């Protein structure tokens, strides 16, 4: 972004004293330094690896055959179903996430700290577990309604968490001025607060939409056909992978369009504080007669999103017997799950760091291309990512076939956007003028990154790593295909038992998965209280 002031220096690092850069502003006049650009390019190429597989497979029988698959009436039906499901889940998640964030951060809600923790716990419930619990209690939910309900209840925290962070980092002065002018809490929220959190809400909505596009477990259990289920059926029904690859290409296009649309809505407004002194917490707004409805709203969401799955699992645990319990196998599987998820979160966070910093601090084609490339793999179903890595390993890296590193790489491809979004939001919250000052003092880009950017963004990056750890533990289709022979995670054991109708035998693995995933989810919620 070039300056329109004819006397302003071209390099923001040499601005005259007193001329501070707008907080959170993006730099378009300078290319990202090599210390960021090179690893970000590696991360982008890594995320784009499945697209190479799709290009080879989808065009294997010629462009005409691939177009016939894409233009087929069945493809149009799957497109409509996927878009319709995503629209409903995103809308519901925005309603839940934004309203709960506002209630727990900006109002005098009784027990706000406890509610903040409770509403993040659905992150610990995999979509297939949520679908299983609701379907076992209400068989008539199978179909669109059940899929939308299950996916909404497990994905709205993707909106709640970034909006909560944005509210805590935003200057409360504008809201206080609005209330001093006689505007009530609702009008202040709509006219002042909502525009401030719009970028965070939009980023969370993108993650929810991508989650819906790539979900396999919930839609399969609810027997609702979307692209992911259609691709899986195509893979299982024939040795010809071309139709499934062509369908996956449509998902990639949907992802690119979605991320591009979200990027255009961000605007150029800053998000970091520019004033001096210690940040002042906001004065909570009084709810008055809305206190009881607000508490009822929080209780209702917590009941359907957390208590209902736990109650159903408790029932299946109670009806089971000693034959369904194998403590040694359960402990071994839990340990394996923790180890694999930790490795996946570590690699994903490492790859996301340079991409997130570039997306937050630089504007231009390179920055947009890198960020959009990082999002490409998240919309692909896990089975497509898994098969692309199998294809790569068999042809170019055979020693990795059916080995743990290949599974960890799949996690990184699938969940890179989660870590990138958290990193970008964290960097945006830190004033870039501190980095400009460090550069003006002769610090190299690497030292600025290590001594200024990373320490300031560390809490947000750590939160993104914890979130990535949770979703790695819950991942199912890629784990089913890429796990080493004889290795099981809690997700694969749960899926195996559920597939045979052994609900009582599946319950211990589901309970262990929720319990382990609840720990980082609890820490995420506590971090924001």
XYZ file of C-alpha atoms in Angstrom:
529
model
C 0.000 0.000 0.000
C 1.898 3.048 -1.261
C 1.547 6.361 0.503
C -0.221 9.227 -1.270
C 1.796 11.832 0.691
C 4.538 13.155 -1.633
C 6.889 13.877 1.260
C 6.384 10.637 3.165
C 9.374 8.293 3.044
C 8.904 5.157 1.004
C 10.203 2.903 3.744
C 8.053 2.898 6.906
C 11.147 1.953 8.897
C 12.515 5.493 8.384
C 9.418 7.531 9.147
C 10.105 10.847 10.861
C 9.650 10.976 14.604
C 6.050 11.178 15.661
C 4.689 9.783 12.380
C 3.480 6.401 13.463
C 2.140 3.795 11.085
C -1.534 2.912 11.307
C -1.951 0.007 13.697
C -2.434 -3.285 11.994
C -1.868 -1.813 8.527
C -0.586 -3.975 5.701
C 2.586 -3.204 3.801
C 2.241 -3.365 0.058
C 5.326 -1.414 -0.971
C 7.844 -3.990 0.168
C 8.097 -7.675 -0.579
C 8.100 -10.067 2.367
C 11.650 -10.808 3.540
C 13.238 -14.068 2.452
C 13.211 -15.369 6.018
C 9.410 -15.424 5.748
C 8.919 -15.861 2.024
C 10.963 -19.055 1.602
C 9.342 -21.118 4.412
C 5.910 -19.721 3.497
C 6.439 -20.886 -0.090
C 7.430 -24.329 1.218
C 4.247 -24.449 3.315
C 2.131 -23.383 0.340
C 3.672 -26.015 -1.938
C 3.132 -28.585 0.789
C -0.547 -27.635 1.042
C -0.903 -27.704 -2.746
C 0.470 -31.243 -3.049
C -3.024 -32.816 -3.128
C -3.926 -30.506 -6.006
C -1.117 -32.037 -8.051
C -2.648 -35.433 -7.428
C -6.080 -34.147 -8.469
C -4.681 -32.640 -11.664
C -3.076 -35.942 -12.627
C -6.090 -38.054 -11.749
C -8.859 -35.797 -13.051
C -7.181 -35.356 -16.447
C -5.985 -38.943 -16.737
C -8.786 -39.782 -19.189
C -8.809 -36.399 -20.859
C -10.463 -33.022 -20.163
C -13.690 -34.078 -21.898
C -14.285 -36.969 -19.496
C -13.559 -34.773 -16.460
C -15.971 -32.123 -17.728
C -18.688 -34.740 -18.233
C -18.328 -35.714 -14.574
C -18.426 -32.096 -13.382
C -21.390 -31.188 -15.606
C -23.377 -34.257 -14.573
C -26.740 -33.695 -12.897
C -25.568 -35.655 -9.862
C -22.689 -33.204 -9.385
C -25.117 -30.280 -9.449
C -27.200 -31.993 -6.764
C -24.164 -32.556 -4.565
C -23.130 -28.934 -5.068
C -26.540 -27.663 -4.023
C -26.634 -29.947 -0.996
C -23.128 -28.967 0.150
C -23.727 -25.238 -0.304
C -27.112 -25.409 1.400
C -25.701 -27.294 4.373
C -22.755 -24.897 4.658
C -25.051 -21.839 4.486
C -27.255 -23.101 7.303
C -24.350 -24.190 9.523
C -22.411 -20.940 8.975
C -25.459 -18.790 9.698
C -26.264 -20.711 12.864
C -22.614 -20.678 13.968
C -22.400 -16.909 13.498
C -25.541 -16.435 15.567
C -24.269 -18.680 18.350
C -20.630 -17.605 18.282
C -21.087 -13.833 18.085
C -23.945 -13.685 20.602
C -22.135 -15.867 23.138
C -18.880 -13.938 22.714
C -20.639 -10.640 23.313
C -22.501 -11.963 26.353
C -19.413 -13.455 27.999
C -17.011 -10.575 27.233
C -18.972 -7.330 27.018
C -21.872 -7.812 29.447
C -22.293 -8.349 33.181
C -23.449 -11.926 32.606
C -23.484 -13.938 35.856
C -20.869 -16.688 35.688
C -19.301 -15.330 32.490
C -16.005 -17.096 33.215
C -17.699 -20.497 33.555
C -19.830 -19.953 30.440
C -16.694 -19.019 28.463
C -15.213 -22.405 29.262
C -18.419 -24.375 28.710
C -19.107 -22.992 25.236
C -15.633 -23.985 24.021
C -16.058 -27.622 25.091
C -17.941 -28.626 21.885
C -14.521 -28.441 20.210
C -13.791 -31.688 22.027
C -16.766 -33.462 20.414
C -16.015 -34.897 16.952
C -18.749 -34.401 14.384
C -19.283 -38.143 14.047
C -19.675 -38.491 17.826
C -22.223 -35.672 17.882
C -24.078 -37.263 14.974
C -23.997 -40.664 16.674
C -25.360 -39.326 19.973
C -28.231 -37.439 18.374
C -29.063 -40.203 15.910
C -29.118 -42.876 18.606
C -31.506 -40.744 20.675
C -33.652 -39.437 17.796
C -33.475 -41.731 14.725
C -35.829 -39.422 12.828
C -33.110 -36.737 12.661
C -31.305 -38.567 9.854
C -30.914 -36.326 6.824
C -30.306 -32.622 6.316
C -31.653 -31.485 9.681
C -29.560 -33.914 11.666
C -26.397 -33.133 9.718
C -26.917 -29.369 10.129
C -27.591 -29.747 13.865
C -24.556 -31.935 14.540
C -22.174 -29.778 12.490
C -23.424 -26.510 14.004
C -23.009 -27.736 17.560
C -19.386 -28.779 17.028
C -18.249 -25.887 14.813
C -19.689 -22.685 16.331
C -16.631 -22.341 18.664
C -14.596 -21.605 15.520
C -16.540 -18.322 15.430
C -16.774 -17.815 19.195
C -13.019 -18.012 19.861
C -11.743 -15.397 17.348
C -14.649 -13.049 18.088
C -13.888 -13.300 21.814
C -10.240 -12.481 21.133
C -11.235 -9.515 18.971
C -13.574 -8.165 21.647
C -10.873 -8.391 24.312
C -8.353 -6.645 22.073
C -10.690 -3.900 20.815
C -10.734 -0.440 22.382
C -13.927 -0.153 24.474
C -14.015 3.667 24.245
C -16.330 3.737 21.240
C -18.879 1.506 22.939
C -18.764 3.610 26.094
C -19.349 6.771 24.055
C -22.318 5.103 22.370
C -23.859 4.163 25.712
C -23.192 7.663 27.098
C -25.259 9.049 24.208
C -28.245 7.022 25.393
C -27.914 4.037 23.072
C -28.856 0.741 24.676
C -26.702 -2.429 24.710
C -28.384 -3.867 21.591
C -27.979 -0.740 19.470
C -24.409 -0.290 20.671
C -23.680 -3.883 19.728
C -25.164 -3.522 16.232
C -23.706 -0.088 15.428
C -20.317 -0.190 17.183
C -19.269 -3.635 18.429
C -20.309 -5.736 15.430
C -18.261 -3.741 12.877
C -15.196 -4.120 15.123
C -15.463 -7.920 15.255
C -16.516 -8.409 11.635
C -13.060 -9.525 10.399
C -12.751 -12.071 13.206
C -16.291 -13.343 12.628
C -15.654 -13.605 8.880
C -12.470 -15.594 9.484
C -14.319 -17.947 11.823
C -17.150 -18.316 9.311
C -14.642 -19.368 6.648
C -13.289 -22.067 8.946
C -16.825 -23.288 9.645
C -17.667 -23.414 5.939
C -14.463 -25.293 5.155
C -15.199 -27.669 8.031
C -18.622 -28.410 6.564
C -17.249 -28.866 3.048
C -14.685 -31.403 4.273
C -16.752 -33.243 6.895
C -17.208 -36.941 6.314
C -18.281 -38.511 9.617
C -21.456 -36.564 10.432
C -22.935 -36.594 6.917
C -22.169 -40.305 6.546
C -23.857 -41.261 9.819
C -26.799 -38.969 9.053
C -26.997 -40.473 5.543
C -26.984 -37.086 3.856
C -25.164 -36.940 0.520
C -22.640 -34.106 0.108
C -19.450 -33.877 -1.937
C -17.418 -35.721 0.670
C -19.785 -38.658 0.851
C -20.126 -38.694 -2.940
C -16.338 -38.775 -3.349
C -15.985 -41.551 -0.791
C -18.685 -43.589 -2.511
C -16.988 -43.065 -5.873
C -13.647 -44.255 -4.487
C -15.204 -47.346 -2.922
C -17.415 -48.230 -5.871
C -14.755 -48.352 -8.589
C -11.042 -48.710 -9.219
C -11.314 -45.689 -11.512
C -10.305 -42.663 -9.399
C -10.970 -40.085 -12.132
C -14.627 -39.267 -11.246
C -13.789 -38.784 -7.575
C -10.818 -36.596 -8.467
C -12.987 -34.457 -10.728
C -15.508 -33.995 -7.900
C -12.674 -32.993 -5.589
C -11.629 -30.289 -8.052
C -15.042 -28.685 -7.585
C -14.401 -28.552 -3.829
C -11.074 -26.831 -4.431
C -12.723 -24.186 -6.610
C -15.351 -23.619 -3.926
C -12.587 -23.141 -1.357
C -10.663 -20.634 -3.460
C -13.798 -18.597 -4.131
C -14.753 -18.656 -0.453
C -11.329 -17.555 0.814
C -11.068 -14.867 -1.867
C -14.495 -13.496 -0.932
C -13.556 -13.390 2.762
C -10.264 -11.623 2.001
C -12.112 -8.885 0.066
C -14.405 -8.219 3.036
C -11.564 -7.556 5.488
C -10.961 -4.001 4.430
C -7.902 -2.024 5.461
C -8.942 -1.036 8.964
C -6.476 -1.627 11.766
C -7.206 -3.893 14.695
C -4.452 -3.029 17.168
C -4.490 -0.315 19.801
C -2.659 2.882 18.869
C -2.923 4.809 22.118
C -0.312 4.935 24.847
C -0.577 3.486 28.299
C -1.948 0.288 29.710
C -4.930 -1.289 27.947
C -8.098 -0.579 29.888
C -10.712 -3.341 30.207
C -14.214 -2.611 29.019
C -16.947 -1.768 31.509
C -19.506 -4.610 31.244
C -22.901 -3.553 29.969
C -25.812 -4.215 32.310
C -28.354 -6.675 30.925
C -31.268 -5.479 33.013
C -34.459 -7.382 32.109
C -32.492 -9.407 29.531
C -30.457 -11.117 32.244
C -32.698 -14.196 32.547
C -33.081 -14.708 28.736
C -29.285 -14.366 28.368
C -28.677 -17.032 30.997
C -31.326 -19.270 29.406
C -29.632 -18.848 26.000
C -26.225 -19.869 27.365
C -27.748 -22.800 29.258
C -29.663 -24.027 26.198
C -26.561 -23.973 23.975
C -24.486 -25.754 26.614
C -27.183 -28.390 27.107
C -27.557 -29.374 23.462
C -23.865 -29.030 22.575
C -22.223 -30.586 25.639
C -24.647 -32.267 28.036
C -26.611 -34.159 25.380
C -23.568 -36.010 23.921
C -22.254 -36.738 27.411
C -25.617 -38.083 28.595
C -25.925 -40.361 25.573
C -22.405 -41.677 26.018
C -23.131 -42.208 29.711
C -26.120 -44.325 28.774
C -24.078 -46.538 26.450
C -21.340 -46.857 29.049
C -23.950 -47.920 31.611
C -25.521 -50.584 29.389
C -22.130 -52.032 28.488
C -20.418 -54.818 30.410
C -16.921 -56.042 31.173
C -16.655 -57.624 27.731
C -16.788 -54.168 26.109
C -13.997 -52.738 28.276
C -10.314 -53.376 27.616
C -8.389 -50.865 29.778
C -4.987 -51.840 28.370
C -6.103 -51.364 24.761
C -7.852 -48.114 25.676
C -4.728 -46.661 27.321
C -2.506 -47.729 24.439
C -4.858 -46.195 21.905
C -5.136 -42.974 23.910
C -1.348 -42.661 24.111
C -1.020 -43.186 20.374
C -3.688 -40.564 19.716
C -1.929 -37.974 21.882
C 1.452 -38.600 20.264
C 0.205 -38.395 16.692
C -1.913 -35.298 17.371
C 1.008 -33.524 19.072
C 3.282 -34.220 16.114
C 0.618 -32.997 13.698
C 0.013 -29.797 15.686
C 3.744 -29.051 15.912
C 4.335 -29.439 12.164
C 1.190 -27.496 11.284
C 2.068 -24.565 13.553
C 5.627 -24.440 12.200
C 4.352 -24.278 8.611
C 1.628 -21.745 9.459
C 3.844 -19.184 11.208
C 5.458 -17.547 8.124
C 2.192 -17.671 6.154
C 0.236 -16.032 8.974
C 2.821 -13.264 9.457
C 2.882 -12.466 5.732
C -0.928 -12.449 5.566
C -1.089 -10.014 8.492
C 1.737 -7.677 7.539
C 1.932 -7.609 3.734
C -0.498 -6.865 0.934
C -0.143 -7.968 -2.650
C -0.453 -10.896 -4.978
C 2.251 -12.925 -3.283
C 0.661 -12.575 0.157
C -2.812 -13.444 -1.138
C -1.499 -16.377 -3.153
C 0.356 -17.834 -0.175
C -2.622 -17.511 2.142
C -5.104 -18.944 -0.350
C -2.748 -21.822 -1.100
C -2.612 -22.661 2.603
C -6.403 -22.950 2.666
C -6.582 -25.290 -0.338
C -6.165 -28.596 1.486
C -8.701 -27.872 4.230
C -11.709 -28.123 1.933
C -10.562 -31.432 0.492
C -12.058 -34.466 2.188
C -9.563 -36.347 4.295
C -9.791 -39.360 2.027
C -8.677 -37.289 -0.977
C -5.708 -35.846 0.906
C -4.810 -39.323 2.115
C -4.943 -40.856 -1.342
C -2.899 -38.000 -2.795
C -0.170 -38.665 -0.220
C -0.323 -42.392 -0.920
C 0.059 -41.599 -4.620
C 3.085 -39.367 -3.839
C 4.695 -41.883 -1.468
C 4.312 -44.880 -3.781
C 5.793 -43.035 -6.758
C 8.404 -40.769 -5.182
C 8.958 -41.654 -1.499
C 8.190 -45.335 -1.040
C 9.859 -45.649 2.415
C 7.170 -43.298 3.784
C 4.272 -45.479 2.640
C 2.118 -46.530 5.622
C 4.505 -44.838 8.027
C 3.710 -42.293 10.730
C 5.355 -39.252 8.999
C 2.899 -39.558 6.118
C -0.061 -39.357 8.514
C 1.458 -36.311 10.261
C 1.880 -34.633 6.871
C -1.791 -35.284 6.110
C -2.776 -33.520 9.342
C -0.662 -30.523 8.357
C -2.285 -30.290 4.922
C -5.784 -30.620 6.342
C -5.498 -28.221 9.279
C -3.000 -25.610 8.108
C -5.790 -22.972 7.804
C -6.643 -23.360 11.504
C -3.119 -22.394 12.525
C -2.777 -19.728 9.798
C -5.991 -17.990 10.891
C -4.879 -17.966 14.540
C -1.412 -16.660 13.646
C -2.766 -13.913 11.380
C -5.226 -12.746 14.045
C -2.510 -12.738 16.721
C -0.090 -10.739 14.582
C -2.797 -8.230 13.660
C -3.367 -7.568 17.357
C 0.268 -6.430 17.839
C 1.197 -2.900 16.634
C 3.542 -3.125 13.609
C 5.281 0.098 14.646
C 7.372 -1.971 17.075
C 8.712 -4.000 14.159
C 9.383 -0.792 12.205
C 11.409 0.607 15.090
C 13.440 -2.586 15.366
C 14.250 -2.465 11.647
C 15.210 1.208 11.882
C 17.731 0.203 14.573
C 19.406 -2.189 12.173
C 17.792 -5.448 13.246
C 17.677 -8.105 10.539
C 14.294 -9.536 9.465
C 15.116 -12.785 11.281
C 15.859 -10.964 14.552
C 12.694 -8.867 14.210
C 10.692 -12.041 13.728
C 12.359 -13.824 16.640
C 12.516 -10.934 19.119
C 9.415 -8.865 18.299
C 6.791 -10.537 16.106
C 6.788 -14.042 17.564
C 6.887 -13.045 21.266
C 4.008 -10.577 20.831
C 1.906 -13.098 18.902
C 2.912 -16.105 21.017
C -0.344 -16.405 23.031
C -2.464 -16.418 19.879
C -0.106 -18.812 18.096
C -0.207 -21.149 21.101
C -4.009 -21.015 21.071
C -3.947 -21.954 17.385
C -1.602 -24.861 18.148
C -3.957 -26.105 20.863
C -6.901 -25.856 18.483
C -4.928 -27.748 15.840
C -4.085 -30.430 18.405
C -7.801 -30.912 19.114
C -8.807 -31.283 15.469
C -5.898 -33.662 14.782
C -7.141 -35.952 17.546
C -10.616 -35.995 15.997
C -9.584 -36.531 12.354
C -11.001 -39.758 10.916
C -10.860 -40.535 7.139
C -7.180 -39.680 6.546
C -6.238 -41.594 9.690
C -8.151 -44.629 8.468
C -6.174 -44.718 5.227
C -2.693 -43.577 6.300
C -2.162 -45.090 9.756
C 0.644 -47.640 9.950
C -0.433 -51.260 9.999
C -1.595 -52.258 13.457
C -1.875 -48.690 14.761
C -5.211 -47.384 16.041
C -6.327 -44.014 17.320
C -9.398 -43.343 19.406
C -11.194 -42.073 16.302
C -10.508 -45.178 14.204
C -11.460 -47.576 17.022
C -14.651 -45.625 17.621
C -15.508 -45.717 13.926
C -14.818 -49.453 13.706
C -17.059 -50.276 16.655
C -19.817 -47.935 15.479
C -19.711 -49.436 11.995
C -20.524 -52.865 13.401
C -23.311 -51.519 15.598
C -21.365 -52.104 18.817
C -22.394 -48.845 20.446
C -21.567 -49.997 23.978
C -18.066 -51.048 22.860
C -17.576 -47.744 21.047
C -18.631 -45.642 24.044
C -15.343 -45.966 26.042
C -13.309 -44.737 23.070
C -15.731 -41.884 22.447
C -15.616 -40.876 26.106
C -11.809 -40.998 26.164
C -11.612 -38.929 22.973
C -13.917 -36.258 24.381
C -12.079 -36.216 27.707
C -8.655 -35.775 26.120
C -9.870 -33.159 23.657
C -11.682 -31.307 26.445
C -8.394 -30.443 28.204
C -6.986 -28.112 25.505
C -10.525 -26.872 24.803
C -10.839 -25.904 28.468
C -7.480 -24.146 28.355
C -8.559 -22.247 25.240
C -11.681 -21.037 27.000
C -9.799 -20.166 30.189
C -7.148 -18.285 28.198
C -9.863 -15.878 27.056
C -11.475 -15.299 30.436
